[in-house]
Coordinates of C-alpha atoms in Angstrom, one line a residue:
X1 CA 1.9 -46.2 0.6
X2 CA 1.8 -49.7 2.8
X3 CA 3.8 -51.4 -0.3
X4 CA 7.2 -52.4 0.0
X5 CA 10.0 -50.0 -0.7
X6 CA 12.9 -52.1 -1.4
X7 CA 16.5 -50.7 -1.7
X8 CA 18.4 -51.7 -4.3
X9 CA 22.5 -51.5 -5.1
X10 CA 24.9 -52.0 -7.6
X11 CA 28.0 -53.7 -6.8
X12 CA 30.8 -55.6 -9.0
X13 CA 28.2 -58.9 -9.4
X14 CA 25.4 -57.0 -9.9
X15 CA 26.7 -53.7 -12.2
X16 CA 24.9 -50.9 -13.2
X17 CA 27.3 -48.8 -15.0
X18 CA 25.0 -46.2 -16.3
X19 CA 24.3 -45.4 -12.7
X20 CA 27.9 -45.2 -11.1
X21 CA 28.4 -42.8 -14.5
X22 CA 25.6 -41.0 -14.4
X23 CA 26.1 -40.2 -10.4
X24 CA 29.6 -39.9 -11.3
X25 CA 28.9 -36.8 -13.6
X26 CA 26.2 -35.1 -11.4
X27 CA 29.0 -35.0 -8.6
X28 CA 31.4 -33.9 -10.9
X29 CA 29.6 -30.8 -12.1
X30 CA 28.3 -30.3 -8.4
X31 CA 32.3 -30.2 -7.2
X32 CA 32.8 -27.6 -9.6
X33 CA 29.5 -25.5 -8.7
X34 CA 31.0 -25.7 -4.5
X35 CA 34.8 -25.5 -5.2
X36 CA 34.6 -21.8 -4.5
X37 CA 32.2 -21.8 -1.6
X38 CA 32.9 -24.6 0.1
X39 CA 35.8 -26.3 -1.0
X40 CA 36.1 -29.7 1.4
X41 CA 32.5 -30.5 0.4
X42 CA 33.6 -30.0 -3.6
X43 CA 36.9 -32.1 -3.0
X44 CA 34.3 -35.3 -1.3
X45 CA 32.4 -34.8 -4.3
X46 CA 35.1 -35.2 -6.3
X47 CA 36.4 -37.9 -4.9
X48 CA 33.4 -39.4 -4.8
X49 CA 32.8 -39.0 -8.9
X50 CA 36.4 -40.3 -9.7
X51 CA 35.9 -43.4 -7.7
X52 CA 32.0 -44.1 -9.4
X53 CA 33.9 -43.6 -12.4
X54 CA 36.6 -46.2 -12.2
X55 CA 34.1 -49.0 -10.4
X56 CA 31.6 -48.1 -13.5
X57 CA 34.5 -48.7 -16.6
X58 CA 35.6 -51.5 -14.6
X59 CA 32.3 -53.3 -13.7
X60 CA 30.4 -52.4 -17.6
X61 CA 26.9 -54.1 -17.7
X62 CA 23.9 -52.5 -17.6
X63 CA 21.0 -52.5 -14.7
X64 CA 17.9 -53.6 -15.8
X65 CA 16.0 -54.1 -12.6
X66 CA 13.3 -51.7 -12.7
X67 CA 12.6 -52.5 -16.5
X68 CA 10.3 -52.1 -18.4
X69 CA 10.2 -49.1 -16.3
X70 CA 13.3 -46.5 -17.2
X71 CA 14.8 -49.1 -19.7
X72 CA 18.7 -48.1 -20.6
X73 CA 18.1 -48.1 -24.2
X74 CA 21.2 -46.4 -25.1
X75 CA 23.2 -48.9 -23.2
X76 CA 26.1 -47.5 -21.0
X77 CA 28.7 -46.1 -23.3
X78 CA 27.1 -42.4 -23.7
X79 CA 27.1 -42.6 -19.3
X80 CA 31.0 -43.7 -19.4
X81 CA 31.8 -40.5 -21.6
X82 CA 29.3 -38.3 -20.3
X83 CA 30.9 -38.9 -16.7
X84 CA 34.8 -38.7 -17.8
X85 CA 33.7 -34.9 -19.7
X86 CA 32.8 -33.5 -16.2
X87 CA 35.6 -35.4 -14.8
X88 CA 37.8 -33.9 -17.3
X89 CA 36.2 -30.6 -16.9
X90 CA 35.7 -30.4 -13.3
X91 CA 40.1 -31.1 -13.2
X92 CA 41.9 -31.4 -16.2
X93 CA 43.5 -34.5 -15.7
X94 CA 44.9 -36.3 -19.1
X95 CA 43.6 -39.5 -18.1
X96 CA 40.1 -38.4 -18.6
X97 CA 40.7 -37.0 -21.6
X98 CA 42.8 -40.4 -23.0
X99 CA 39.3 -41.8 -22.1
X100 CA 37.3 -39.0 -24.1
X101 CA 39.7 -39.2 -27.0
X102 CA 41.2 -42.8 -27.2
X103 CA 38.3 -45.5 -25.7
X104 CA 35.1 -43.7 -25.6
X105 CA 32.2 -44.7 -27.6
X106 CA 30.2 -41.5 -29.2
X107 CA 27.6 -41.2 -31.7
X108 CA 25.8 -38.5 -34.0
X109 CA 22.1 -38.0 -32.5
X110 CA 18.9 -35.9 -32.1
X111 CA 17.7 -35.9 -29.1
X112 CA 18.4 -35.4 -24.7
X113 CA 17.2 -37.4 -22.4
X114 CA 17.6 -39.1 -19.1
X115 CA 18.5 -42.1 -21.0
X116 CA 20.3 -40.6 -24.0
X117 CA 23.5 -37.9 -23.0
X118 CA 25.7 -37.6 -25.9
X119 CA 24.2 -34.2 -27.2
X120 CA 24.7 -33.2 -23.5
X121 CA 28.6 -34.3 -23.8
X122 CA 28.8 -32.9 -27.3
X123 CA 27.8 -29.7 -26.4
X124 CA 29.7 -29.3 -23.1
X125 CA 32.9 -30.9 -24.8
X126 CA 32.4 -28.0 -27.4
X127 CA 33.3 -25.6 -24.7
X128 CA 36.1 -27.2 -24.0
X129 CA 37.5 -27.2 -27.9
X130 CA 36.8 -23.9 -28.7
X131 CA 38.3 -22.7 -25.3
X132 CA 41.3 -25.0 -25.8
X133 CA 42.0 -25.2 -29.4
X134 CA 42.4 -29.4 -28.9
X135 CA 41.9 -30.9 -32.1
X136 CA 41.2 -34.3 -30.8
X137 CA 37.9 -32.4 -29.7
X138 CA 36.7 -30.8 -32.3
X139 CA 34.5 -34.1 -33.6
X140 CA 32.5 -33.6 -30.4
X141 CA 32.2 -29.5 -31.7
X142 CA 31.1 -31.4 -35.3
X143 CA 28.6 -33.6 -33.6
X144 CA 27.2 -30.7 -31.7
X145 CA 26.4 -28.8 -35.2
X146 CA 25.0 -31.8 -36.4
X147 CA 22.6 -32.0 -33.6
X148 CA 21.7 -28.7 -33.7
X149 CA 21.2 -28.7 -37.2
X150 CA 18.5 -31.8 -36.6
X151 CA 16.2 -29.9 -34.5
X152 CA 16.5 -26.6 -35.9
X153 CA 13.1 -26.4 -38.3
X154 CA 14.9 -23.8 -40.4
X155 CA 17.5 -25.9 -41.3
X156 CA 17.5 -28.0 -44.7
X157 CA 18.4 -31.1 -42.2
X158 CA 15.7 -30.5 -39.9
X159 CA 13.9 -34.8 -39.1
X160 CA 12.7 -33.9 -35.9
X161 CA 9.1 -33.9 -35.9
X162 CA 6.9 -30.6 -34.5
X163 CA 3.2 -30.1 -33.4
X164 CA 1.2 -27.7 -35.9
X165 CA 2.0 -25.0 -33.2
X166 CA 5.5 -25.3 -33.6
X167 CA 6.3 -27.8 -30.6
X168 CA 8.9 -30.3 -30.3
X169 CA 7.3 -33.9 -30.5
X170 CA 9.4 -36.8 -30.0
X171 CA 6.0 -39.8 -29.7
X172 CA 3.8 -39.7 -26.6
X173 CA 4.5 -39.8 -23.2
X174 CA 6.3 -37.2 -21.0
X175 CA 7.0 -36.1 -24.3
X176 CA 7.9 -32.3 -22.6
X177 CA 11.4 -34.2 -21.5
X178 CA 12.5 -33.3 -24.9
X179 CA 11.4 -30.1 -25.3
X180 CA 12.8 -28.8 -22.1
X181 CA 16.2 -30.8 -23.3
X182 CA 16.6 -29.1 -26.4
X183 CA 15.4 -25.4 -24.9
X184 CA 18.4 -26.3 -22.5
X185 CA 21.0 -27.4 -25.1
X186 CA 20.2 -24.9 -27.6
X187 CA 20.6 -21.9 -24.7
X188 CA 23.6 -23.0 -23.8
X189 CA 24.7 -23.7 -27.2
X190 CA 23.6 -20.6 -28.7
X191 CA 25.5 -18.6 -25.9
X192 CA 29.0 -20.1 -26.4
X193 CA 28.5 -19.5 -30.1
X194 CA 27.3 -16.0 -29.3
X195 CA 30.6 -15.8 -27.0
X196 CA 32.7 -17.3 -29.9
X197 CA 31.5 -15.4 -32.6
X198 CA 30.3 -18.1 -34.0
X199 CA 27.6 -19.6 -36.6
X200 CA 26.3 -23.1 -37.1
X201 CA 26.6 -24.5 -40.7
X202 CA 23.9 -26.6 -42.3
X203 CA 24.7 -27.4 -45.4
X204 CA 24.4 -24.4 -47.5
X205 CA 22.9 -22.5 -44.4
X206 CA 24.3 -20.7 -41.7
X207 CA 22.7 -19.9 -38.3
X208 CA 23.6 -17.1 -35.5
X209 CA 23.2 -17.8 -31.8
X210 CA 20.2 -15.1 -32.0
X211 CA 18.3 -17.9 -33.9
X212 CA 19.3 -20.9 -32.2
X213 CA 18.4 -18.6 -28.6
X214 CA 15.2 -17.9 -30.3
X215 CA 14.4 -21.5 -30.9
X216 CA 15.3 -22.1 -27.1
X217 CA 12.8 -19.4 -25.7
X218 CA 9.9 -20.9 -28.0
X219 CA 10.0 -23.9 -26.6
X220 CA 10.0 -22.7 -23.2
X221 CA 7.2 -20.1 -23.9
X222 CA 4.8 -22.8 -25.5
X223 CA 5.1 -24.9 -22.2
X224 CA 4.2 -21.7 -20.4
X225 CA 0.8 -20.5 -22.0
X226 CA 2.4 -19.5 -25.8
X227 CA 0.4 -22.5 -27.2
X228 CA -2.6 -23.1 -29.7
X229 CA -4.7 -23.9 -26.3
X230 CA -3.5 -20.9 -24.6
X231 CA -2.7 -22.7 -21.6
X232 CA 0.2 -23.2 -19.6
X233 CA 1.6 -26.8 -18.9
X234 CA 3.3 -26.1 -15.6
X235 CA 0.8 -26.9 -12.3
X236 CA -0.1 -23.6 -10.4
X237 CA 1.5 -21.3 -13.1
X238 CA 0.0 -19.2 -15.9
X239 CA -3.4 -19.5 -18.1
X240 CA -5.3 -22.6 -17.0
X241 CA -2.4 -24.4 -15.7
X242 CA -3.5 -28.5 -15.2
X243 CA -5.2 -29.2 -12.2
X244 CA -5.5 -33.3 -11.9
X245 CA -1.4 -34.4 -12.4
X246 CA -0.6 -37.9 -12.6
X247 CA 0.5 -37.8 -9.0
X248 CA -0.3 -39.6 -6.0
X249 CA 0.4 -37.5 -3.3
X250 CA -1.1 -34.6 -4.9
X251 CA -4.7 -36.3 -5.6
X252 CA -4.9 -38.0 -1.9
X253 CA -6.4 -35.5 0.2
X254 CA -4.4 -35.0 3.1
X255 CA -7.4 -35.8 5.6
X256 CA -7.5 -39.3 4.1
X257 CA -3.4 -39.9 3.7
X258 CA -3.9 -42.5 6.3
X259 CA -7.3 -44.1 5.5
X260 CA -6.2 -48.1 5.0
X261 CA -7.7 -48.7 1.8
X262 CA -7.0 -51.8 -0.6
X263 CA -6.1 -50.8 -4.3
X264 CA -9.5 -51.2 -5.8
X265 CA -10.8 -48.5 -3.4
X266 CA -8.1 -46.1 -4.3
X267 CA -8.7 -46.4 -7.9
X268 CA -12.1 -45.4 -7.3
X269 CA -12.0 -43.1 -4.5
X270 CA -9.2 -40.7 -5.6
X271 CA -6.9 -42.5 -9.0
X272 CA -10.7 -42.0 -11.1
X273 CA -11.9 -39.1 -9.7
X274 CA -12.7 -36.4 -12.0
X275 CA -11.4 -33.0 -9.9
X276 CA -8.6 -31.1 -9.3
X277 CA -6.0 -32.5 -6.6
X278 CA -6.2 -31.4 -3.2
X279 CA -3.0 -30.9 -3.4
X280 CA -1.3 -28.8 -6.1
X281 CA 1.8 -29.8 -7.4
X282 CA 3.0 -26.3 -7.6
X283 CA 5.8 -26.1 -10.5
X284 CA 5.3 -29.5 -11.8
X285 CA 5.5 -29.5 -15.6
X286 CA 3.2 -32.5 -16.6
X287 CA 3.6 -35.2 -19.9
X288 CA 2.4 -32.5 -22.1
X289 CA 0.1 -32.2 -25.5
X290 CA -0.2 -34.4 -28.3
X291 CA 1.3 -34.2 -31.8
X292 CA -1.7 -32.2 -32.8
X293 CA -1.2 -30.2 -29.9
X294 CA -4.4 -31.6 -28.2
X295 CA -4.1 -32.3 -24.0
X296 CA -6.5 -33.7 -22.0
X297 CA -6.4 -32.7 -18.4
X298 CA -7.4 -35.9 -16.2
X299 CA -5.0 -38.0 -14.0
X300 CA -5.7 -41.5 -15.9
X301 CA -4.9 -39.9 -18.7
X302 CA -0.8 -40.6 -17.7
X303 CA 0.9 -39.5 -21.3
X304 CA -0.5 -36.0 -20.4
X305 CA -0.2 -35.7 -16.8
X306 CA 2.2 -37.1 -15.4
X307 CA 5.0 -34.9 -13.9
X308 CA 8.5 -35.7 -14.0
X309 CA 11.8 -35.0 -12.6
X310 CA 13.6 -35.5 -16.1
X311 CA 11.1 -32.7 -17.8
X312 CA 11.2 -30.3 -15.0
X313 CA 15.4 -30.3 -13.8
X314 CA 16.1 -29.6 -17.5
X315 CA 12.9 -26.5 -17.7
X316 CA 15.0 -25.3 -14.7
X317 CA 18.3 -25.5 -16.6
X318 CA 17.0 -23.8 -19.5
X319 CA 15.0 -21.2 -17.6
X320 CA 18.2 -20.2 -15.5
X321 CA 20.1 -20.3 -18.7
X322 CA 17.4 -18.1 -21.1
X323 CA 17.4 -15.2 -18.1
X324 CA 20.6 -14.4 -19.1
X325 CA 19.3 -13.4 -22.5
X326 CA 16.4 -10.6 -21.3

């Protein structure tokens, strides 16, 4: 690529506080991953995510540079809380949970995304309550039953809509993000319930961690091959996996990486071109089918093929989580 890549920052004139928060909470949880293995590295990242925290609550406004590409939508109060539960997790300090209990900002929802983390902190915080017995918690553990109860299609609250082959569907568009997000909450979900001895009421309905498990596994198995097409959706693996993924450096043959050609010419020479990359994008889970669980497998056809990190970091999650449950 000959276009420029320009480096952009956040700093206290030009704040981005779902970044700092969001960065905050990945270091957070990363501290608590290396505190055992290699503690001075855990203690930086600590550091690091306390500090991102504090110039994020103090500096609120939200970064809208790249829009209308990755939008904040949700605006930057689910980031503030979402980074202050790891925080509070990762060290137990009081001060993160005044923030959790006294000035955070949370809300009852139905979906995980990139942009959207309070089912994420609900679930996480739930842990917490039921391991701490802190009242001031338990809405999160409420809110947490409430999302599950959402997705769950055998619940009487169930508004999230599904493919006739029993598929997740959000609306178009990397639309495997939240299939892979609720495969991951619902595993870990159903395990601390499993743990806990504990069901999930809805309504006049209750629902063991078996089902809620189950529901996690589906998800995951339809993106794998366990579909009306028969096909898997991750590049390189199972039953007819894709072969032309919305992805530049897959579909430009290697030999012509450093051909200089204007954008026109790429469109037609490689964007257009109806064949399988030269390169596979080995593990990539791509966009996904359609509400009628339709997919067409050409790289203009974005909606369907385009990889991303957000589907395939939570597909990880969940996979590492659901081996536990062989």
């Amino acid at each position: 690529m000959k276009t420029p890549r320009t480096v952009l920052q956040i700093n206290e004139t030009e704040p981005g506080t779902e970044i700092a928060a969001e960065t905050s909470a990945a270091m957070a949880a990363s501290s608590i991953v290396f505190r055992y293995v290699d503690p001075p590295y855990a203690r930086r990242l600590l550091n690091k995510a306390k500090s991102l925290f504090y110039f994020g609550k103090k500096n609120k406004g939200t970064f809208d540079g790249e829009c209308p590409f990755y939008c904040s939508f949700s605006g930057y109060n689910d980031e503030l809380l979402w980074a202050a539960s790891w925080l509070y997790t990762a060290t137990q300090d009081q001060k993160f949970r005044k923030f959790i209990t006294e000035e955070a900002v949370s809300a009852v929802v139905d979906e995980f995304n990139w942009d959207l983390k309070y089912a994420g902190i609900q679930v996480l915080l739930s842990d917490t309550f039921l391991q701490s017995n802190d009242e001031d918690l338990k809405i999160f553990k409420d809110h947490a039953d409430s999302y599950i109860c959402s997705v769950l299609p055998q619940s009487p609250y169930f508004k999230v809509p599904k493919t006739p082959g029993g598929l997740i569907h959000l609306r178009d568009g990397a639309n495997l993000q939240y299939v892979t997000g609720v495969s991951f909450l619902f595993s870990i979900y159903g395990d601390l319930l499993q743990r806990h001895n504990l069901k999930v009421k809805c309504d006049h309905q209750e629902f063991d961690a078996s089902t809620i498990l189950n529901f996690a596994k589906q998800q995951m198995d339809y993106i794998l091959g366990a579909n009306p097409l028969g096909r898997s959706y991750m590049v390189g693996f199972g039953n007819n996996p894709p072969t032309q993924a919305h992805h530049r450096g897959a579909s430009i043959p290697l030999s012509e990486a450093n051909m200089d050609i204007n954008c026109g010419m790429s469109f037609a020479r490689w964007f257009n071109k109806n064949s399988p990359n030269p390169n596979e994008l080995t593990g990539a889970i791509l966009g996904g089918p359609d509400k009628q669980d339709q997919f067409s497998d050409l790289r203009w056809t974005s909606i369907y093929t385009e990889p991303c990190t957000y589907v395939n970091s939570l597909a990880v999650a969940g996979l590492a989580k659901l081996t536990c449950h062989k």
